[in-house]
Amino acid sequence: MAGEINEGSVPAYYREVYEAVHCRTDGRVPLEVFQRLLLRTDLSKALLTQIAEQVDSSDGFLSKLSLYKALALIALAQQGKQPSAKLLENCIQELPKPQLGDPRDLGALRMQPAQEDVLTVSQTLDKLLTRDTVQVELIPEKKGLFLKHVEYQVTSQRYKISVYRRYSDFDVFHEVLLQRFAYRVVPALPPKRMLKGVLTNVSEREFIEGRRRALCRFINLVARHPFFSEDELVKTFLTFNGSDVQTKLRDHYKKTGDEFMTNRIATLAKEYLPADIQAQFSTSREMIRNIHNSFQKLRDRAEKMAERSKENATDLLMFGRELSTLGSDASSLPSLASSQSSWGTLRRALKSLSVEFAVLSDKAAQQGRREEDDVVEKLNLFLDLLQSYRDLCERHEKGVLHEHQRALHKYGMMKRQMMSATVQPKEQASVEQLESRIIQQENAIQTMELRNYFSLFCLHQETQLIFAYLPITSHILGAFVNSQVQGHREMGEVWNELQPKLGCLFGGNNGLKPPA
């Protein structure tokens, strides 16, 4: 279609826009500059995507005629018309003028550094957290007295919809997400079943609750990822209400392929990488490894504190019950003590104290839940992300780099066979077949080299994402301090109420310190 636009008949405005945005060395328009130009149109994302798909930019650039075609499509869309090739044919003799402002102002689009646009992930923690919040709640289905299987209600705040998913749906979603975004941080799933062994119903319930929490962390990290969150796979998982979400997810991946196939700058990734990318990667990886180790220790300590709060709740409850048991003993005192001992009065008082200790127990249990929900869970969320980054680093080294080295080794063997064939005459067909295989292998190596650079490009972005999450430390500390302040205040109020009551019950100070 672009070839049908006659350069001599385009409006002067088209030529002025081209002069403002084209590259001075080869006359083409870089794709990044064109994308910035699209953002000035105020058109919807769907329309911009529709326009971009109809413009040839396969090599990362637009020719002059491709830009002219794009300008015409933009103008049609701004007029409220469908930006289609068919409609463009009808106005080929008199191309419409797009509303992009003064062409002289467009030169700034070309001057912006491309690297900053495509390599830098401009995200703050607040922006990431507000992308979406997803709730995952248990809906157990029972058959008789035994748990048959578990279903989850998944509710996205962003899409304002609830869907029902089983663990197997999460499993397929994770598998497809990892295939689609092999060069990104994809959090791991919790195990489906407990380790083999004799297990009680209580431990099974605890495992199911732990798995629900882990699935909730997984889907929130995915839904807040700057690249995953805009992908159709994630939207499908969070919104599709059909009968077979697994087939829907797999079909979508088959149609789109992995990120290398769909990312427009994938084949140009090398051009955007800093010269010292390997050194930067090594330094960042070591730093993140140390952060991961420290946060694991923080999480372990936080878990122990939450566990101690729960144990404290149990101990306080049992302490109160023992007092009640002691006070409930109705047996008569022996005659030798009856005239001198006040035990009968004390005993009746002890029974009433179990109520206060039950309240103290409840406060301690609430404290344990706060520590678990607000502190331990936030630590686990960040740890899941840090672990997925370490997994990504391993995939990069054991996957892309290893495959590249194997391909080079295979290529070397083929070249030696070819040299041997030229020295020792063989059938022409055999030599041609070998030449064809060598060409195929050269193409494969070139693709792997491009994938390797794209993998490094993505790693660089994902490293920035990890650093963007680091301020979550202040959220964790805030939650920890708040839980302690609230817990101690609530417990203190009950203890303070109990203190004067003891004085009334037993008379005197009985070892109690008077209030300051």
Short mmCIF file of C-alpha atoms in Angstrom, two decimals:
data_model
loop_
_atom_site.label_atom_id
_atom_site.label_comp_id
_atom_site.label_asym_id
_atom_site.label_seq_id
_atom_site.Cartn_x
_atom_site.Cartn_y
_atom_site.Cartn_z
CA MET A 1 0.00 0.00 0.00
CA ALA A 2 2.84 2.36 0.90
CA GLY A 3 4.26 1.85 -2.62
CA GLU A 4 1.04 3.28 -4.11
CA ILE A 5 1.51 6.65 -2.45
CA ASN A 6 3.04 9.03 -4.94
CA GLU A 7 5.76 11.02 -3.20
CA GLY A 8 5.16 13.97 -5.50
CA SER A 9 1.50 14.28 -4.51
CA VAL A 10 1.82 14.21 -0.72
CA PRO A 11 0.88 17.38 1.16
CA ALA A 12 3.68 19.73 2.16
CA TYR A 13 2.91 18.97 5.82
CA TYR A 14 3.92 15.31 5.27
CA ARG A 15 7.31 16.39 3.89
CA GLU A 16 7.82 18.81 6.78
CA VAL A 17 7.13 16.03 9.32
CA TYR A 18 9.54 13.73 7.50
CA GLU A 19 12.28 16.38 7.49
CA ALA A 20 11.84 16.82 11.23
CA VAL A 21 12.04 13.14 12.24
CA HIS A 22 14.17 11.25 9.69
CA CYS A 23 17.71 10.05 10.38
CA ARG A 24 20.28 12.31 8.72
CA THR A 25 22.59 9.43 7.75
CA ASP A 26 20.32 7.16 5.70
CA GLY A 27 17.02 9.04 5.35
CA ARG A 28 14.97 6.47 7.26
CA VAL A 29 12.86 7.07 10.37
CA PRO A 30 13.89 5.03 13.44
CA LEU A 31 11.04 2.97 14.88
CA GLU A 32 11.54 4.54 18.33
CA VAL A 33 11.05 8.04 16.86
CA PHE A 34 7.90 6.87 15.06
CA GLN A 35 6.55 5.41 18.31
CA ARG A 36 7.09 8.74 20.06
CA LEU A 37 5.30 10.43 17.18
CA LEU A 38 2.31 8.11 17.67
CA LEU A 39 2.09 9.11 21.33
CA ARG A 40 1.50 12.75 20.29
CA THR A 41 -1.72 11.79 18.49
CA ASP A 42 -3.86 11.22 21.63
CA LEU A 43 -5.39 8.19 19.92
CA SER A 44 -6.34 5.07 21.86
CA LYS A 45 -3.80 2.30 22.36
CA ALA A 46 -5.91 -0.02 20.19
CA LEU A 47 -5.88 2.44 17.27
CA LEU A 48 -2.13 3.05 17.63
CA THR A 49 -1.51 -0.69 17.54
CA GLN A 50 -3.74 -0.98 14.45
CA ILE A 51 -1.78 1.76 12.66
CA ALA A 52 1.62 0.35 13.65
CA GLU A 53 0.68 -3.11 12.36
CA GLN A 54 -0.06 -1.71 8.88
CA VAL A 55 3.28 0.07 8.57
CA ASP A 56 6.43 -1.76 7.45
CA SER A 57 9.06 -1.42 10.17
CA SER A 58 10.41 -4.96 10.23
CA ASP A 59 14.05 -3.85 10.34
CA GLY A 60 13.52 -1.24 13.05
CA PHE A 61 13.09 1.66 10.61
CA LEU A 62 10.41 3.23 8.40
CA SER A 63 11.08 4.35 4.89
CA LYS A 64 9.85 7.77 3.74
CA LEU A 65 6.80 6.24 2.02
CA SER A 66 6.03 4.08 5.06
CA LEU A 67 5.99 7.22 7.19
CA TYR A 68 3.67 8.94 4.70
CA LYS A 69 1.33 5.97 4.86
CA ALA A 70 1.39 6.12 8.67
CA LEU A 71 0.61 9.86 8.65
CA ALA A 72 -2.40 9.23 6.41
CA LEU A 73 -3.68 6.45 8.70
CA ILE A 74 -3.22 8.72 11.74
CA ALA A 75 -5.25 11.44 10.02
CA LEU A 76 -8.07 9.01 9.21
CA ALA A 77 -8.16 7.79 12.82
CA GLN A 78 -8.22 11.38 14.12
CA GLN A 79 -11.24 12.01 11.88
CA GLY A 80 -13.02 9.15 13.61
CA LYS A 81 -12.62 6.81 10.64
CA GLN A 82 -11.19 3.31 10.59
CA PRO A 83 -7.44 3.48 9.77
CA SER A 84 -7.51 0.74 7.15
CA ALA A 85 -5.64 0.19 3.89
CA LYS A 86 -8.95 -0.02 2.00
CA LEU A 87 -10.10 3.40 3.21
CA LEU A 88 -6.68 4.83 2.42
CA GLU A 89 -7.07 3.76 -1.22
CA ASN A 90 -10.12 6.01 -1.53
CA CYS A 91 -8.18 9.13 -0.51
CA ILE A 92 -4.84 8.33 -2.16
CA GLN A 93 -5.14 11.33 -4.50
CA GLU A 94 -5.81 13.77 -1.64
CA LEU A 95 -4.20 12.55 1.56
CA PRO A 96 -5.72 13.89 4.82
CA LYS A 97 -3.63 16.03 7.14
CA PRO A 98 -2.89 14.62 10.63
CA GLN A 99 -2.98 16.85 13.70
CA LEU A 100 0.57 16.62 15.12
CA GLY A 101 1.32 20.26 15.81
CA ASP A 102 4.09 22.39 14.31
CA PRO A 103 6.56 20.17 12.40
CA ARG A 104 9.42 22.26 13.78
CA ASP A 105 8.55 21.00 17.28
CA LEU A 106 8.81 17.37 16.13
CA GLY A 107 12.59 17.53 15.77
CA ALA A 108 12.84 17.00 19.53
CA LEU A 109 11.49 13.47 19.04
CA ARG A 110 14.59 12.58 17.04
CA MET A 111 16.93 14.14 19.59
CA GLN A 112 15.68 12.05 22.54
CA PRO A 113 18.10 9.22 23.36
CA ALA A 114 16.61 5.94 22.18
CA GLN A 115 18.42 3.95 24.83
CA GLU A 116 16.64 5.77 27.63
CA ASP A 117 13.27 4.90 26.12
CA VAL A 118 13.71 1.21 25.50
CA LEU A 119 16.30 0.00 28.01
CA THR A 120 15.39 2.00 31.10
CA VAL A 121 12.47 0.71 33.17
CA SER A 122 10.98 3.89 34.61
CA GLN A 123 8.99 2.34 37.43
CA THR A 124 8.61 3.21 41.09
CA LEU A 125 7.42 0.77 43.73
CA ASP A 126 4.18 2.73 44.14
CA LYS A 127 3.48 2.51 40.39
CA LEU A 128 4.13 -1.25 40.41
CA LEU A 129 1.92 -1.87 43.44
CA THR A 130 -1.00 0.13 42.02
CA ARG A 131 -1.05 -1.76 38.70
CA ASP A 132 -3.28 -4.39 40.24
CA THR A 133 -4.13 -6.19 43.47
CA VAL A 134 -5.37 -9.74 43.07
CA GLN A 135 -7.14 -11.68 45.81
CA VAL A 136 -6.93 -15.49 45.85
CA GLU A 137 -9.45 -17.16 48.15
CA LEU A 138 -10.08 -20.85 48.84
CA ILE A 139 -13.32 -22.49 47.76
CA PRO A 140 -13.03 -26.13 48.90
CA GLU A 141 -15.32 -28.68 47.29
CA LYS A 142 -16.04 -31.65 49.47
CA LYS A 143 -17.19 -35.15 48.75
CA GLY A 144 -18.43 -36.73 51.94
CA LEU A 145 -16.05 -36.00 54.81
CA PHE A 146 -12.88 -35.84 52.74
CA LEU A 147 -11.44 -32.98 50.73
CA LYS A 148 -11.78 -33.85 47.05
CA HIS A 149 -10.04 -30.88 45.42
CA VAL A 150 -9.54 -27.18 45.94
CA GLU A 151 -10.77 -24.33 43.79
CA TYR A 152 -9.71 -20.70 44.06
CA GLN A 153 -11.67 -17.52 43.51
CA VAL A 154 -9.28 -15.09 41.80
CA THR A 155 -10.40 -11.44 41.91
CA SER A 156 -8.56 -8.71 40.02
CA GLN A 157 -9.01 -5.15 41.25
CA ARG A 158 -7.88 -3.83 37.87
CA TYR A 159 -10.39 -5.79 35.78
CA LYS A 160 -13.07 -5.81 38.51
CA ILE A 161 -13.95 -9.44 37.89
CA SER A 162 -13.76 -12.76 39.73
CA VAL A 163 -12.91 -16.05 38.04
CA TYR A 164 -12.51 -19.57 39.38
CA ARG A 165 -9.23 -21.43 38.95
CA ARG A 166 -7.77 -24.73 40.08
CA TYR A 167 -4.12 -25.39 40.76
CA SER A 168 -3.78 -27.05 37.34
CA ASP A 169 -4.91 -23.76 35.72
CA PHE A 170 -2.15 -21.90 37.58
CA ASP A 171 0.27 -24.62 36.48
CA VAL A 172 -0.55 -24.26 32.77
CA PHE A 173 -0.52 -20.46 33.07
CA HIS A 174 2.95 -20.61 34.64
CA GLU A 175 4.20 -23.00 31.97
CA VAL A 176 2.94 -20.82 29.09
CA LEU A 177 4.13 -17.60 30.76
CA LEU A 178 7.62 -19.06 31.10
CA GLN A 179 7.63 -20.04 27.41
CA ARG A 180 6.40 -16.61 26.36
CA PHE A 181 8.76 -14.65 28.64
CA ALA A 182 11.77 -16.93 29.03
CA TYR A 183 14.06 -13.90 29.44
CA ARG A 184 12.03 -12.30 32.28
CA VAL A 185 11.55 -12.95 36.01
CA VAL A 186 8.70 -15.47 36.17
CA PRO A 187 8.03 -16.41 39.83
CA ALA A 188 7.90 -20.10 40.68
CA LEU A 189 4.71 -21.89 41.70
CA PRO A 190 4.36 -23.61 45.08
CA PRO A 191 4.30 -27.44 44.95
CA LYS A 192 0.97 -29.08 44.19
CA ARG A 193 1.17 -31.72 46.92
CA MET A 194 2.86 -32.24 50.24
CA LEU A 195 5.89 -34.44 50.55
CA LYS A 196 5.09 -38.13 50.92
CA GLY A 197 4.59 -39.35 54.45
CA VAL A 198 1.99 -39.72 57.16
CA LEU A 199 0.25 -36.39 57.56
CA THR A 200 -2.51 -35.20 59.85
CA ASN A 201 -5.55 -33.23 58.71
CA VAL A 202 -4.20 -30.14 60.46
CA SER A 203 -0.89 -30.19 58.57
CA GLU A 204 -2.78 -30.74 55.33
CA ARG A 205 -4.94 -27.70 56.00
CA GLU A 206 -1.83 -25.67 56.82
CA PHE A 207 -0.24 -26.80 53.56
CA ILE A 208 -3.33 -25.79 51.54
CA GLU A 209 -3.39 -22.37 53.22
CA GLY A 210 0.36 -21.92 52.60
CA ARG A 211 -0.16 -22.84 48.95
CA ARG A 212 -3.00 -20.31 48.66
CA ARG A 213 -0.75 -17.59 50.04
CA ALA A 214 2.04 -18.55 47.61
CA LEU A 215 -0.35 -18.54 44.62
CA CYS A 216 -1.56 -15.10 45.71
CA ARG A 217 2.02 -13.79 45.81
CA PHE A 218 2.73 -15.34 42.41
CA ILE A 219 -0.25 -13.80 40.62
CA ASN A 220 0.31 -10.37 42.20
CA LEU A 221 3.96 -10.28 41.10
CA VAL A 222 2.87 -11.27 37.59
CA ALA A 223 -0.06 -8.82 37.44
CA ARG A 224 2.22 -5.96 38.54
CA HIS A 225 5.10 -6.73 36.18
CA PRO A 226 5.46 -3.86 33.68
CA PHE A 227 5.62 -6.23 30.68
CA PHE A 228 3.48 -9.19 31.80
CA SER A 229 0.63 -7.00 32.99
CA GLU A 230 -0.09 -5.71 29.47
CA ASP A 231 0.11 -9.13 27.81
CA GLU A 232 -3.02 -10.94 26.64
CA LEU A 233 -1.98 -14.10 28.53
CA VAL A 234 -2.32 -12.38 31.90
CA LYS A 235 -5.59 -10.72 30.95
CA THR A 236 -6.97 -14.08 29.81
CA PHE A 237 -6.03 -15.79 33.07
CA LEU A 238 -7.58 -13.01 35.17
CA THR A 239 -10.77 -12.51 33.16
CA PHE A 240 -11.67 -15.57 31.02
CA ASN A 241 -14.82 -17.21 32.37
CA GLY A 242 -15.09 -20.00 29.78
CA SER A 243 -14.96 -23.71 30.49
CA ASP A 244 -11.36 -24.39 29.42
CA VAL A 245 -8.93 -21.61 30.28
CA GLN A 246 -5.97 -23.95 29.79
CA THR A 247 -6.71 -24.49 26.10
CA LYS A 248 -7.31 -20.75 25.69
CA LEU A 249 -3.89 -19.96 27.20
CA ARG A 250 -2.05 -22.54 25.09
CA ASP A 251 -3.77 -21.42 21.90
CA HIS A 252 -2.83 -17.80 22.56
CA TYR A 253 0.84 -18.72 23.01
CA LYS A 254 0.84 -20.77 19.80
CA LYS A 255 -0.47 -17.73 17.90
CA THR A 256 1.98 -15.21 19.34
CA GLY A 257 5.18 -17.14 20.12
CA ASP A 258 7.79 -16.00 22.61
CA GLU A 259 8.78 -12.42 23.37
CA PHE A 260 11.76 -12.52 21.00
CA MET A 261 9.33 -13.07 18.12
CA THR A 262 7.01 -10.21 19.06
CA ASN A 263 9.25 -7.54 20.61
CA ARG A 264 10.04 -4.99 17.92
CA ILE A 265 13.52 -4.20 19.15
CA ALA A 266 14.52 -7.82 19.89
CA THR A 267 16.86 -8.05 16.88
CA LEU A 268 18.37 -4.64 17.70
CA ALA A 269 18.98 -5.30 21.40
CA LYS A 270 22.77 -5.22 20.96
CA GLU A 271 22.60 -1.59 19.84
CA TYR A 272 21.04 -0.49 23.13
CA LEU A 273 23.27 -2.40 25.54
CA PRO A 274 26.04 -0.51 27.35
CA ALA A 275 29.58 -1.59 26.53
CA ASP A 276 30.19 -2.88 30.06
CA ILE A 277 26.93 -4.87 30.25
CA GLN A 278 28.68 -8.07 31.43
CA ALA A 279 30.46 -6.24 34.28
CA GLN A 280 27.22 -4.51 35.28
CA PHE A 281 25.39 -7.83 35.23
CA SER A 282 28.02 -9.54 37.42
CA THR A 283 28.03 -6.71 39.96
CA SER A 284 24.23 -6.54 40.15
CA ARG A 285 23.90 -10.30 40.38
CA GLU A 286 26.27 -10.49 43.35
CA MET A 287 24.53 -7.60 45.10
CA ILE A 288 21.09 -9.16 44.61
CA ARG A 289 22.41 -12.53 45.83
CA ASN A 290 23.58 -10.90 49.08
CA ILE A 291 20.25 -9.05 49.47
CA HIS A 292 18.43 -12.35 48.94
CA ASN A 293 20.46 -14.09 51.65
CA SER A 294 19.83 -11.25 54.13
CA PHE A 295 16.09 -11.18 53.44
CA GLN A 296 15.88 -14.95 53.94
CA LYS A 297 17.33 -14.49 57.43
CA LEU A 298 14.92 -11.63 58.15
CA ARG A 299 11.99 -13.79 57.03
CA ASP A 300 13.15 -16.71 59.21
CA ARG A 301 13.32 -14.43 62.27
CA ALA A 302 9.93 -12.89 61.51
CA GLU A 303 8.40 -16.38 61.21
CA LYS A 304 9.84 -17.32 64.61
CA MET A 305 8.39 -14.17 66.19
CA ALA A 306 4.95 -14.89 64.72
CA GLU A 307 5.20 -18.46 65.96
CA ARG A 308 6.17 -17.25 69.44
CA SER A 309 3.14 -14.96 69.52
CA LYS A 310 0.91 -17.92 68.70
CA GLU A 311 2.63 -20.03 71.36
CA ASN A 312 2.19 -17.17 73.83
CA ALA A 313 -1.53 -17.14 73.01
CA THR A 314 -1.78 -20.87 73.77
CA ASP A 315 0.21 -20.53 77.00
CA LEU A 316 -1.93 -17.63 78.25
CA LEU A 317 -5.13 -19.53 77.50
CA MET A 318 -3.85 -22.64 79.28
CA PHE A 319 -2.65 -20.52 82.21
CA GLY A 320 -6.14 -19.08 82.59
CA ARG A 321 -7.74 -22.52 82.35
CA GLU A 322 -5.47 -23.87 85.06
CA LEU A 323 -6.48 -20.97 87.31
CA SER A 324 -10.10 -21.79 86.55
CA THR A 325 -9.55 -25.47 87.35
CA LEU A 326 -7.86 -24.50 90.60
CA GLY A 327 -10.74 -22.20 91.50
CA SER A 328 -13.36 -24.81 90.59
CA ASP A 329 -12.10 -27.29 93.19
CA ALA A 330 -15.00 -27.50 95.66
CA SER A 331 -13.35 -29.86 98.12
CA SER A 332 -13.41 -28.74 101.73
CA LEU A 333 -10.29 -27.54 103.46
CA PRO A 334 -9.02 -29.68 106.36
CA SER A 335 -9.89 -28.45 109.84
CA LEU A 336 -6.34 -27.48 110.65
CA ALA A 337 -6.43 -24.78 107.88
CA SER A 338 -10.02 -23.62 108.01
CA SER A 339 -9.64 -21.12 110.82
CA GLN A 340 -6.51 -19.41 109.49
CA SER A 341 -6.52 -19.75 105.69
CA SER A 342 -8.27 -17.44 103.24
CA TRP A 343 -7.89 -20.09 100.52
CA GLY A 344 -11.61 -20.43 100.05
CA THR A 345 -11.92 -16.75 99.11
CA LEU A 346 -8.83 -16.88 96.90
CA ARG A 347 -10.11 -19.97 95.14
CA ARG A 348 -13.35 -18.29 94.12
CA ALA A 349 -11.39 -15.29 92.82
CA LEU A 350 -9.06 -17.43 90.73
CA LYS A 351 -11.96 -18.87 88.74
CA SER A 352 -13.05 -15.43 87.53
CA LEU A 353 -9.55 -14.56 86.23
CA SER A 354 -9.72 -17.09 83.36
CA VAL A 355 -11.84 -14.57 81.42
CA GLU A 356 -9.05 -11.98 81.41
CA PHE A 357 -6.47 -14.56 80.40
CA ALA A 358 -8.71 -15.69 77.53
CA VAL A 359 -8.80 -12.06 76.34
CA LEU A 360 -4.98 -11.86 76.64
CA SER A 361 -4.71 -15.10 74.67
CA ASP A 362 -6.92 -13.70 71.92
CA LYS A 363 -4.80 -10.52 71.72
CA ALA A 364 -1.60 -12.57 71.46
CA ALA A 365 -3.18 -14.71 68.70
CA GLN A 366 -4.16 -11.54 66.80
CA GLN A 367 -0.59 -10.30 67.18
CA GLY A 368 0.71 -13.55 65.64
CA ARG A 369 -1.69 -13.23 62.71
CA ARG A 370 -0.64 -9.61 62.11
CA GLU A 371 3.02 -10.59 62.13
CA GLU A 372 2.28 -13.41 59.70
CA ASP A 373 -0.02 -11.48 57.35
CA ASP A 374 1.65 -8.06 57.34
CA VAL A 375 5.32 -8.84 57.89
CA VAL A 376 6.12 -12.43 56.89
CA GLU A 377 3.96 -12.26 53.75
CA LYS A 378 5.62 -9.05 52.53
CA LEU A 379 9.04 -10.64 53.13
CA ASN A 380 7.94 -13.76 51.23
CA LEU A 381 6.66 -11.66 48.32
CA PHE A 382 10.03 -9.96 47.88
CA LEU A 383 11.88 -13.26 48.38
CA ASP A 384 9.76 -14.87 45.63
CA LEU A 385 10.83 -12.06 43.30
CA LEU A 386 14.51 -12.31 44.29
CA GLN A 387 14.48 -16.09 43.79
CA SER A 388 12.89 -15.70 40.35
CA TYR A 389 15.72 -13.30 39.42
CA ARG A 390 18.30 -15.90 40.44
CA ASP A 391 16.40 -18.50 38.40
CA LEU A 392 16.47 -16.11 35.42
CA CYS A 393 20.25 -15.71 35.69
CA GLU A 394 20.61 -19.49 35.61
CA ARG A 395 18.31 -19.77 32.60
CA HIS A 396 20.43 -17.19 30.79
CA GLU A 397 23.68 -19.05 31.47
CA LYS A 398 22.49 -22.63 31.14
CA GLY A 399 19.99 -21.92 28.36
CA VAL A 400 20.86 -19.25 25.82
CA LEU A 401 24.63 -19.22 26.35
CA HIS A 402 24.90 -23.02 26.48
CA GLU A 403 22.83 -23.45 23.30
CA HIS A 404 24.94 -20.83 21.56
CA GLN A 405 28.16 -22.65 22.49
CA ARG A 406 26.75 -25.98 21.31
CA ALA A 407 25.72 -24.43 18.00
CA LEU A 408 29.21 -22.98 17.51
CA HIS A 409 30.75 -26.39 18.25
CA LYS A 410 28.43 -28.06 15.74
CA TYR A 411 29.27 -25.37 13.17
CA GLY A 412 33.00 -26.00 13.69
CA MET A 413 32.53 -29.72 13.05
CA MET A 414 30.62 -29.01 9.84
CA LYS A 415 33.35 -26.67 8.59
CA ARG A 416 35.99 -29.34 9.23
CA GLN A 417 33.87 -31.86 7.31
CA MET A 418 33.62 -29.38 4.45
CA MET A 419 37.39 -28.88 4.38
CA SER A 420 37.84 -32.63 4.37
CA ALA A 421 35.39 -32.92 1.47
CA THR A 422 37.39 -30.45 -0.62
CA VAL A 423 40.62 -32.36 0.01
CA GLN A 424 39.13 -35.81 -0.61
CA PRO A 425 36.77 -35.61 -3.60
CA LYS A 426 33.22 -36.74 -2.83
CA GLU A 427 29.90 -36.85 -4.69
CA GLN A 428 28.63 -33.40 -5.67
CA ALA A 429 25.24 -34.05 -4.04
CA SER A 430 26.92 -34.86 -0.74
CA VAL A 431 28.99 -31.66 -0.82
CA GLU A 432 25.93 -29.53 -1.70
CA GLN A 433 23.99 -31.10 1.16
CA LEU A 434 26.80 -30.25 3.56
CA GLU A 435 26.96 -26.68 2.24
CA SER A 436 23.20 -26.35 2.80
CA ARG A 437 23.55 -27.62 6.37
CA ILE A 438 26.38 -25.15 7.04
CA ILE A 439 24.22 -22.25 5.81
CA GLN A 440 21.36 -23.42 8.04
CA GLN A 441 23.72 -23.64 10.98
CA GLU A 442 25.08 -20.16 10.28
CA ASN A 443 21.52 -18.83 10.34
CA ALA A 444 20.84 -20.68 13.59
CA ILE A 445 23.96 -19.21 15.17
CA GLN A 446 22.98 -15.72 14.06
CA THR A 447 19.54 -16.17 15.63
CA MET A 448 21.11 -17.47 18.85
CA GLU A 449 23.46 -14.50 18.99
CA LEU A 450 20.49 -12.17 18.60
CA ARG A 451 18.64 -14.08 21.32
CA ASN A 452 21.68 -13.88 23.56
CA TYR A 453 21.79 -10.09 23.25
CA PHE A 454 18.03 -9.86 23.78
CA SER A 455 18.37 -12.06 26.87
CA LEU A 456 21.02 -9.65 28.23
CA PHE A 457 18.75 -6.72 27.33
CA CYS A 458 15.87 -8.25 29.30
CA LEU A 459 18.19 -9.14 32.19
CA HIS A 460 19.25 -5.50 32.36
CA GLN A 461 15.59 -4.44 32.58
CA GLU A 462 14.69 -7.11 35.12
CA THR A 463 17.63 -6.03 37.30
CA GLN A 464 16.16 -2.53 37.31
CA LEU A 465 12.82 -4.06 38.34
CA ILE A 466 14.46 -5.75 41.36
CA PHE A 467 15.99 -2.44 42.43
CA ALA A 468 12.61 -0.73 41.96
CA TYR A 469 11.18 -3.20 44.50
CA LEU A 470 13.90 -2.55 47.11
CA PRO A 471 11.95 0.26 48.88
CA ILE A 472 9.51 -2.46 49.96
CA THR A 473 11.97 -2.78 52.85
CA SER A 474 10.42 0.35 54.40
CA HIS A 475 6.93 -1.15 53.94
CA ILE A 476 8.07 -4.30 55.75
CA LEU A 477 9.68 -2.38 58.61
CA GLY A 478 6.62 -0.15 58.90
CA ALA A 479 4.34 -3.19 59.08
CA PHE A 480 6.63 -4.80 61.68
CA VAL A 481 6.75 -1.72 63.93
CA ASN A 482 3.00 -1.10 63.60
CA SER A 483 2.19 -4.72 64.49
CA GLN A 484 4.38 -4.51 67.59
CA VAL A 485 2.97 -1.14 68.70
CA GLN A 486 -0.62 -2.30 68.23
CA GLY A 487 0.02 -5.68 69.87
CA HIS A 488 1.79 -4.28 72.93
CA ARG A 489 -0.81 -1.52 73.33
CA GLU A 490 -3.73 -3.96 73.23
CA MET A 491 -2.01 -6.44 75.57
CA GLY A 492 -0.99 -3.59 77.89
CA GLU A 493 -4.58 -2.35 78.14
CA VAL A 494 -5.77 -5.78 79.30
CA TRP A 495 -2.89 -6.18 81.77
CA ASN A 496 -3.58 -2.68 83.16
CA GLU A 497 -7.25 -3.55 83.64
CA LEU A 498 -6.24 -6.77 85.39
CA GLN A 499 -3.86 -5.11 87.86
CA PRO A 500 -6.42 -3.20 90.00
CA LYS A 501 -8.78 -6.15 89.79
CA LEU A 502 -6.19 -8.32 91.53
CA GLY A 503 -5.96 -5.77 94.33
CA CYS A 504 -9.73 -5.83 94.79
CA LEU A 505 -9.88 -9.62 94.70
CA PHE A 506 -7.05 -10.40 97.09
CA GLY A 507 -6.75 -7.29 99.23
CA GLY A 508 -3.52 -5.40 99.92
CA ASN A 509 -0.91 -5.10 97.23
CA ASN A 510 0.02 -8.79 97.30
CA GLY A 511 3.34 -8.07 95.63
CA LEU A 512 1.77 -5.75 93.05
CA LYS A 513 3.60 -2.51 92.40
CA PRO A 514 1.39 0.53 92.76
CA PRO A 515 0.77 2.38 89.46
CA ALA A 516 3.38 5.07 88.72
#
